[in-house]
Structure formats: C-alpha cells, structure tokens
Tab-separated table of C-alpha atoms and ligand atoms in Angstrom:
chain	number	residue	atom	x	y	z
A	1	UNK	CA	13.543	5.500	-10.268
A	2	UNK	CA	13.613	2.204	-8.120
A	3	UNK	CA	10.546	1.399	-6.051
A	4	UNK	CA	12.332	2.122	-2.636
A	5	UNK	CA	13.017	5.667	-3.910
A	6	UNK	CA	9.412	5.976	-5.387
A	7	UNK	CA	8.022	4.835	-2.009
A	8	UNK	CA	10.106	7.342	-0.039
A	9	UNK	CA	9.268	10.209	-2.423
A	10	UNK	CA	5.579	9.301	-2.087
A	11	UNK	CA	5.763	9.088	1.554
A	12	UNK	CA	7.584	12.427	1.822
A	13	UNK	CA	4.885	13.976	-0.234
A	14	UNK	CA	2.093	12.540	1.986
A	15	UNK	CA	3.908	13.871	5.066
A	16	UNK	CA	3.968	17.375	3.709
A	17	UNK	CA	0.508	17.370	2.247
A	18	UNK	CA	-2.312	19.300	3.661
A	19	UNK	CA	-4.941	17.876	1.280
A	20	UNK	CA	-4.914	14.253	0.160
A	21	UNK	CA	-7.151	12.733	-2.564
A	22	UNK	CA	-7.319	9.037	-3.225
A	23	UNK	CA	-8.910	7.066	-6.159
A	24	UNK	CA	-9.314	3.427	-5.811
A	25	UNK	CA	-10.424	0.696	-8.211
A	26	UNK	CA	-10.934	-3.081	-7.995
A	27	UNK	CA	-7.304	-3.773	-7.657
A	28	UNK	CA	-7.235	-2.784	-4.055
A	29	UNK	CA	-9.762	-5.567	-3.273
A	30	UNK	CA	-7.864	-8.189	-5.130
A	31	UNK	CA	-6.007	-9.268	-2.019
A	32	UNK	CA	-9.337	-9.688	-0.432
A	33	UNK	CA	-9.990	-12.350	-2.874
A	34	UNK	CA	-12.331	-10.313	-5.184
A	35	UNK	CA	-11.690	-10.351	-9.080
A	36	UNK	CA	-10.719	-7.291	-10.922
A	37	UNK	CA	-12.726	-6.336	-14.256
A	38	UNK	CA	-10.031	-6.449	-17.050
A	39	UNK	CA	-7.008	-8.322	-15.770
A	40	UNK	CA	-6.309	-12.073	-15.844
A	41	UNK	CA	-9.415	-13.652	-14.185
A	42	UNK	CA	-11.233	-10.288	-14.584
A	43	UNK	CA	-14.909	-10.240	-14.631
A	44	UNK	CA	-15.226	-8.630	-18.042
A	45	UNK	CA	-12.954	-11.424	-19.511
A	46	UNK	CA	-15.739	-13.886	-19.012
A	47	UNK	CA	-19.001	-12.034	-18.684
A	48	UNK	CA	-20.800	-9.726	-21.088
A	49	UNK	CA	-20.699	-6.075	-19.934
A	50	UNK	CA	-23.626	-5.105	-22.029
A	51	UNK	CA	-25.885	-7.828	-20.562
A	52	UNK	CA	-25.007	-7.360	-16.965
A	53	UNK	CA	-23.912	-3.709	-16.591
A	54	UNK	CA	-26.210	-1.649	-18.679
A	55	UNK	CA	-29.849	-0.399	-18.436
A	56	UNK	CA	-30.601	-2.241	-21.728
A	57	UNK	CA	-29.237	-5.585	-20.414
A	58	UNK	CA	-31.456	-5.096	-17.234
A	59	UNK	CA	-34.551	-4.304	-19.287
A	60	UNK	CA	-33.854	-7.419	-21.320
A	61	UNK	CA	-33.344	-9.999	-18.476
A	62	UNK	CA	-33.668	-8.538	-15.123
A	63	UNK	CA	-33.407	-12.075	-13.430
A	64	UNK	CA	-30.075	-12.672	-15.064
A	65	UNK	CA	-28.712	-9.572	-14.005
A	66	UNK	CA	-29.969	-9.858	-10.410
A	67	UNK	CA	-28.598	-13.492	-10.275
A	68	UNK	CA	-25.177	-12.199	-11.058
A	69	UNK	CA	-25.217	-9.277	-8.744
A	70	UNK	CA	-26.617	-11.483	-5.833
A	71	UNK	CA	-23.568	-13.776	-6.381
A	72	UNK	CA	-21.323	-10.730	-6.300
A	73	UNK	CA	-22.932	-9.430	-3.218
A	74	UNK	CA	-22.584	-12.687	-1.333
A	75	UNK	CA	-18.860	-12.876	-2.346
A	76	UNK	CA	-18.368	-9.252	-0.987
A	77	UNK	CA	-19.878	-10.303	2.225
A	78	UNK	CA	-17.364	-13.318	2.475
A	79	UNK	CA	-14.453	-11.114	1.758
A	80	UNK	CA	-12.728	-8.974	4.396
A	81	UNK	CA	-11.041	-5.646	4.031
A	82	UNK	CA	-7.285	-6.044	3.591
A	83	UNK	CA	-4.181	-4.163	4.735
A	84	UNK	CA	-4.555	-1.767	1.943
A	85	UNK	CA	-8.112	-0.676	2.919
A	86	UNK	CA	-6.946	-0.435	6.570
A	87	UNK	CA	-3.884	1.845	5.643
A	88	UNK	CA	-6.179	4.266	3.857
A	89	UNK	CA	-8.184	4.438	7.190
A	90	UNK	CA	-4.938	5.405	9.063
A	91	UNK	CA	-4.032	7.886	6.357
A	92	UNK	CA	-7.442	9.431	6.676
A	93	UNK	CA	-7.000	9.849	10.379
A	94	UNK	CA	-3.523	11.657	9.704
A	95	UNK	CA	-4.853	14.398	7.421
A	96	UNK	CA	-7.651	16.963	8.090
A	97	UNK	CA	-8.488	17.315	4.425
A	98	UNK	CA	-8.682	13.782	3.136
A	99	UNK	CA	-11.148	12.407	0.418
A	100	UNK	CA	-11.438	8.774	-0.657
A	101	UNK	CA	-13.172	8.133	-3.913
A	102	UNK	CA	-13.742	4.612	-5.047
A	103	UNK	CA	-15.129	3.108	-8.068
A	104	UNK	CA	-15.819	-0.206	-6.127
A	105	UNK	CA	-19.211	-1.264	-5.177
A	106	UNK	CA	-17.851	-3.936	-2.621
A	107	UNK	CA	-18.266	-1.862	0.520
A	108	UNK	CA	-14.906	-2.960	1.778
A	109	UNK	CA	-13.702	0.627	2.295
A	110	UNK	CA	-16.740	1.311	4.504
A	111	UNK	CA	-16.287	-1.996	6.413
A	112	UNK	CA	-12.560	-1.139	7.056
A	113	UNK	CA	-13.746	2.181	8.591
A	114	UNK	CA	-13.242	4.852	6.011
A	115	UNK	CA	-15.493	7.891	6.649
A	116	UNK	CA	-14.722	10.551	4.198
A	117	UNK	CA	-15.678	8.184	1.362
A	118	UNK	CA	-17.405	8.743	-1.896
A	119	UNK	CA	-18.770	5.681	-3.801
A	120	UNK	CA	-18.648	6.857	-7.326
A	121	UNK	CA	-20.260	3.814	-8.908
A	122	UNK	CA	-22.651	3.330	-5.931
A	123	UNK	CA	-22.905	0.299	-3.852
A	124	UNK	CA	-24.370	-3.253	-3.785
A	125	UNK	CA	-26.028	-2.589	-0.412
A	126	UNK	CA	-29.260	-1.166	-1.784
A	127	UNK	CA	-31.738	-1.584	-4.531
A	128	UNK	CA	-33.393	1.381	-6.408
A	129	UNK	CA	-36.717	1.446	-8.139
A	130	UNK	CA	-36.615	2.180	-11.833
A	131	UNK	CA	-40.186	3.706	-11.498
A	132	UNK	CA	-40.328	5.664	-8.349
A	133	UNK	CA	-36.822	5.937	-7.387
A	134	UNK	CA	-37.326	4.661	-3.814
A	135	UNK	CA	-34.729	2.506	-2.131
A	136	UNK	CA	-34.575	-0.697	-0.160
A	137	UNK	CA	-31.523	-2.350	1.462
A	138	UNK	CA	-30.642	-5.933	0.481
A	139	UNK	CA	-28.344	-8.206	2.517
A	140	UNK	CA	-25.837	-10.929	1.796
A	141	UNK	CA	-28.750	-13.167	0.646
A	142	UNK	CA	-29.353	-10.909	-2.215
A	143	UNK	CA	-32.546	-9.550	-3.606
A	144	UNK	CA	-35.137	-12.455	-4.019
A	145	UNK	CA	-35.774	-12.937	-7.699
A	146	UNK	CA	-39.592	-13.068	-7.150
A	147	UNK	CA	-39.345	-9.438	-5.709
A	148	UNK	CA	-37.894	-7.730	-8.732
A	149	UNK	CA	-41.222	-6.149	-9.634
A	150	UNK	CA	-42.277	-3.090	-7.503
A	151	UNK	CA	-45.887	-2.378	-6.720
A	152	UNK	CA	-45.530	1.153	-8.527
A	153	UNK	CA	-45.032	-0.753	-11.788
A	154	UNK	CA	-41.287	-0.236	-11.746
A	155	UNK	CA	-38.506	-2.761	-10.979
A	156	UNK	CA	-35.907	-3.024	-8.254
A	157	UNK	CA	-32.444	-2.744	-9.738
A	158	UNK	CA	-29.047	-2.626	-8.051
A	159	UNK	CA	-28.224	0.959	-6.790
A	160	UNK	CA	-24.975	1.034	-8.969
A	161	UNK	CA	-23.818	2.915	-11.973
A	162	UNK	CA	-23.918	1.031	-15.260
A	163	UNK	CA	-22.334	1.949	-18.539
A	164	UNK	CA	-23.884	4.997	-20.227
A	165	UNK	CA	-25.348	6.157	-16.789
A	166	UNK	CA	-24.140	9.486	-15.116
A	167	UNK	CA	-22.341	9.208	-11.740
A	168	UNK	CA	-24.261	10.314	-8.605
A	169	UNK	CA	-23.948	14.165	-9.069
A	170	UNK	CA	-23.178	14.990	-5.165
A	171	UNK	CA	-20.464	12.436	-5.130
A	172	UNK	CA	-18.959	13.420	-8.441
A	173	UNK	CA	-18.870	17.206	-7.443
A	174	UNK	CA	-17.307	16.446	-4.070
A	175	UNK	CA	-14.609	14.025	-5.660
A	176	UNK	CA	-13.746	16.698	-8.362
A	177	UNK	CA	-13.420	19.528	-5.929
A	178	UNK	CA	-11.208	17.316	-3.632
A	179	UNK	CA	-9.071	16.258	-6.681
A	180	UNK	CA	-8.663	19.895	-7.542
A	181	UNK	CA	-7.524	21.150	-4.226
A	182	UNK	CA	-5.239	18.114	-3.352
A	183	UNK	CA	-1.512	18.333	-2.773
A	184	UNK	CA	-1.227	14.516	-3.152
A	185	UNK	CA	-3.314	12.285	-5.457
A	186	UNK	CA	-3.009	8.432	-4.758
A	187	UNK	CA	-4.360	6.242	-7.569
A	188	UNK	CA	-4.691	2.636	-6.384
A	189	UNK	CA	-5.642	-0.511	-8.197
A	190	UNK	CA	-7.480	1.031	-11.224
A	191	UNK	CA	-6.592	0.724	-14.780
A	192	UNK	CA	-7.880	4.254	-15.177
A	193	UNK	CA	-9.728	3.584	-18.457
A	194	UNK	CA	-13.307	4.201	-17.268
A	195	UNK	CA	-14.457	7.778	-17.352
A	196	UNK	CA	-15.367	10.126	-15.947
A	197	UNK	CA	-13.911	8.508	-12.560
A	198	UNK	CA	-10.454	8.155	-14.336
A	199	UNK	CA	-10.330	11.797	-15.002
A	200	UNK	CA	-10.008	12.392	-11.328
A	201	UNK	CA	-6.417	11.076	-11.329
A	202	UNK	CA	-4.752	13.440	-13.699
A	203	UNK	CA	-7.286	15.931	-15.318
A	204	UNK	CA	-8.164	18.476	-12.874
A	205	UNK	CA	-4.960	19.340	-10.988
A	206	UNK	CA	-1.576	19.773	-12.551
A	207	UNK	CA	0.015	20.930	-9.353
A	208	UNK	CA	-0.476	17.821	-7.281
A	209	UNK	CA	2.077	14.986	-6.736
A	210	UNK	CA	0.347	12.089	-8.232
A	211	UNK	CA	1.335	8.518	-7.031
A	212	UNK	CA	0.147	5.424	-8.736
A	213	UNK	CA	0.201	2.101	-6.907
A	214	UNK	CA	-0.395	-0.820	-9.301
A	215	UNK	CA	1.542	-3.988	-10.226
A	216	UNK	CA	1.065	-3.218	-13.839
A	217	UNK	CA	1.508	0.021	-15.945
A	218	UNK	CA	-1.752	1.664	-16.857
A	219	UNK	CA	-3.232	4.359	-19.150
A	220	UNK	CA	-2.030	6.918	-16.824
A	221	UNK	CA	1.403	5.763	-15.876
A	222	UNK	CA	3.365	8.124	-18.052
A	223	UNK	CA	1.329	11.029	-16.608
A	224	UNK	CA	1.825	10.459	-12.881
A	225	UNK	CA	4.584	12.023	-10.682
A	226	UNK	CA	5.696	8.501	-9.478
A	227	UNK	CA	4.662	4.979	-9.960
A	228	UNK	CA	5.082	2.243	-7.356
A	229	UNK	CA	4.959	-1.244	-8.950
A	230	UNK	CA	3.397	-3.366	-6.240
A	231	UNK	CA	0.182	-4.635	-4.629
A	232	UNK	CA	-1.957	-2.312	-2.596
A	233	UNK	CA	-1.891	-4.511	0.533
A	234	UNK	CA	1.768	-4.395	0.799
A	235	UNK	CA	2.625	-0.952	-0.641
A	236	UNK	CA	0.037	1.259	1.281
A	237	UNK	CA	0.899	0.183	4.861
A	238	UNK	CA	4.549	0.685	4.006
A	239	UNK	CA	3.708	4.248	2.718
A	240	UNK	CA	1.745	4.838	6.024
A	241	UNK	CA	4.632	3.815	8.045
A	242	UNK	CA	7.068	5.963	6.130
A	243	UNK	CA	4.910	8.975	6.131
A	244	UNK	CA	4.455	9.001	9.814
A	245	UNK	CA	7.934	7.935	10.805
B	1	OAD	P1	-9.811	-2.888	-13.918
B	1	OAD	O1	-9.933	-4.395	-13.786
B	1	OAD	O2	-9.833	-2.158	-15.077
B	1	OAD	O3	-8.381	-2.630	-13.326
B	1	OAD	C1	-7.886	-3.129	-12.156
B	1	OAD	C2	-6.363	-2.671	-11.811
B	1	OAD	O4	-5.986	-3.194	-10.620
B	1	OAD	C3	-5.341	-3.163	-12.964
B	1	OAD	O5	-4.659	-1.983	-13.554
B	1	OAD	C4	-4.514	-4.126	-12.185
B	1	OAD	O6	-3.103	-4.186	-12.607
B	1	OAD	C5	-4.546	-3.591	-10.754
B	1	OAD	N1	-4.335	-4.486	-9.698
B	1	OAD	C6	-4.619	-5.877	-9.625
B	1	OAD	N2	-4.174	-6.330	-8.367
B	1	OAD	C7	-3.763	-5.152	-7.701
B	1	OAD	C8	-3.373	-5.051	-6.447
B	1	OAD	N3	-3.231	-6.223	-5.615
B	1	OAD	N4	-2.875	-3.837	-5.978
B	1	OAD	C9	-2.864	-2.759	-6.803
B	1	OAD	N5	-3.442	-2.878	-8.043
B	1	OAD	C10	-3.849	-4.065	-8.589
B	1	OAD	O7	-10.640	-2.407	-12.754
B	1	OAD	P2	-11.145	-0.794	-12.406
B	1	OAD	O8	-10.207	0.186	-12.813
B	1	OAD	O9	-11.541	-0.799	-11.092
B	1	OAD	O10	-17.354	-0.056	-13.466
B	1	OAD	O11	-12.401	-0.726	-13.414
B	1	OAD	C11	-13.134	0.538	-13.389
B	1	OAD	C12	-14.602	0.281	-13.539
B	1	OAD	O12	-14.787	-0.631	-14.671
B	1	OAD	C13	-15.260	-0.488	-12.512
B	1	OAD	O13	-15.667	0.359	-11.296
B	1	OAD	C14	-16.417	-1.021	-13.139
B	1	OAD	C15	-15.837	-1.597	-14.387
B	1	OAD	O14	-16.636	-1.812	-15.394
B	1	OAD	C16	-18.703	-0.167	-13.456
B	1	OAD	O15	-19.149	-1.288	-13.282
B	1	OAD	C17	-19.584	0.908	-14.006
C-alpha cells in the first residue's frame, strides 16, 4: 500500500469512527525541536536511564536528577506545539468520543489545547513529595536545588513515572477503556516498546482500525491495520483535511 492510499484509508476510517483513541510518544514533539528517547540524538543514547529515570537513581543523586529535569523543563517551555499537536485538537473537536493518551511529559498537547488528554507518564509541571505526597508546581525556571528537601523529611521529585513505577491508576483505567471501545486507534511517534503504555495500541481491541504514523517501522508495525511512513506534523494535518472533506 502506498502512503496516499494508506492516508485515504485512515481518513475514511476516521470519518466513520464514533470513538477515536490516540496514543502519542516523543516523536510527535520532535518537530517542535525536542529529542526522542531511542532514535538518533535520542536522550537514552547519551544519558543513563537508571541514573535519571528511576527511584534508585533519584535516591542516589537527587541534585543530578533535578539538574537534568530542570533543563528538560526549560527546553519544553522554549518549544512550541507543532502542526501535529494542533491537528489532534481539531480531531478531538470533530468526535464526541475522543481520548488522547500521551507518554510525553512536555505539556505540548495541553498547550495546544487538547482537553480529553491523559498524561500516562505524568508531567513536568509539578513536583511531588516522596514523604507526604503533597504537590507543588514548578515553572520554567525549574525546582531550585536548595529546595529539594521537604519539611516533612521527604524530598520533592518530578511528578512523572520512572522505570519500575506504576502508571497513575485513574489515567491508565480511562486510557484502557478508551482503547477498548475505539473504532479507530491512532499511534503517533512512539517506538511502542515501553509497557504498559504500548499495550494500548494493539492489545485491548482487535476490532479497531489501527493507524500508525511514524517515519520508521516499529515493534507494532506488523500488527497495525495501516502504517503511514511520515512525520506527525505533516501527516496529521493531512489526515484531518481528508477526514473532514
Ligand atoms: P522513542 O524514542 O522510543 O520513540 C520515538 C518514536 O518516534 C520512534 O519510533 C521514531 O521513529 C518516531 N519519530 C521520530 N520523529 C517523528 C516524527 N516527526 N513524527 C512521528 N514519529 C516520529 O520514544 P517513546 O516511544 O515516546 O518513558 O518512548 C516511550 C517512553 O520511553 C517515554 O515516555 C519515556 C521513555 O523512556 C519514561 O520516561 C517513563
């Protein structure tokens, strides 16, 4: 199937869909200038996951972890939502039963205006105390390193999901239910190797028309209904135009 045919089939499926579920990963933000995790220039190519994205790493060196997340928070703030994020807002407005679940912590879907949004891996807008679980927002300047210790005896940590940790239960339950009832599932900009989020693409619904948008083949390319090889910021607006025309 060439990409024009794949695009048209996906657009037709979206036009007929009563329920749409979208799963995004870091690839959707790459045209906003943010790096992915595993591709060329990806964060996990040059940084050690276990030091920066695990509870053990945080216990060992909280200042190192916060320095890294403060830099990422500042980069998110400098970035702007791209045409892919905006196209998903338009798609949301065209369908009464629409759910967007993202693995991203960059807030770009929120800033684009997505409302039925589930942030499966949390966000870098808030810190959470390891002791008393209270929360505090932090802005583009990041969390000051001399404020990591909380008065309760715990420490402030980014309110995101690290390796070995459970996803927020409410967001996960809603995302799974939305994936189960969807007529169309769009999987955008994710390598689909990090579970449980990746399971939402193909594990819970064998009836849905599953469309993958990614310039590369991924772990699920053989299992989807159609793959569109391209960049999210180019393909998603075309999909919106074709679905609404
Ligand atoms: P990955 O780096 O694993 O995958 C990014 C995917 O985006 C790859 O398949 C790329 O081919 C694709 N891609 C790159 N540019 C694109 C573009 N312009 N349009 C569409 N696709 C593009 O990142 P994720 O799948 O997001 O978790 O990684 C999942 C999780 O692993 C992250 O949420 C993070 C990470 O460790 C935690 O930190 C818990």
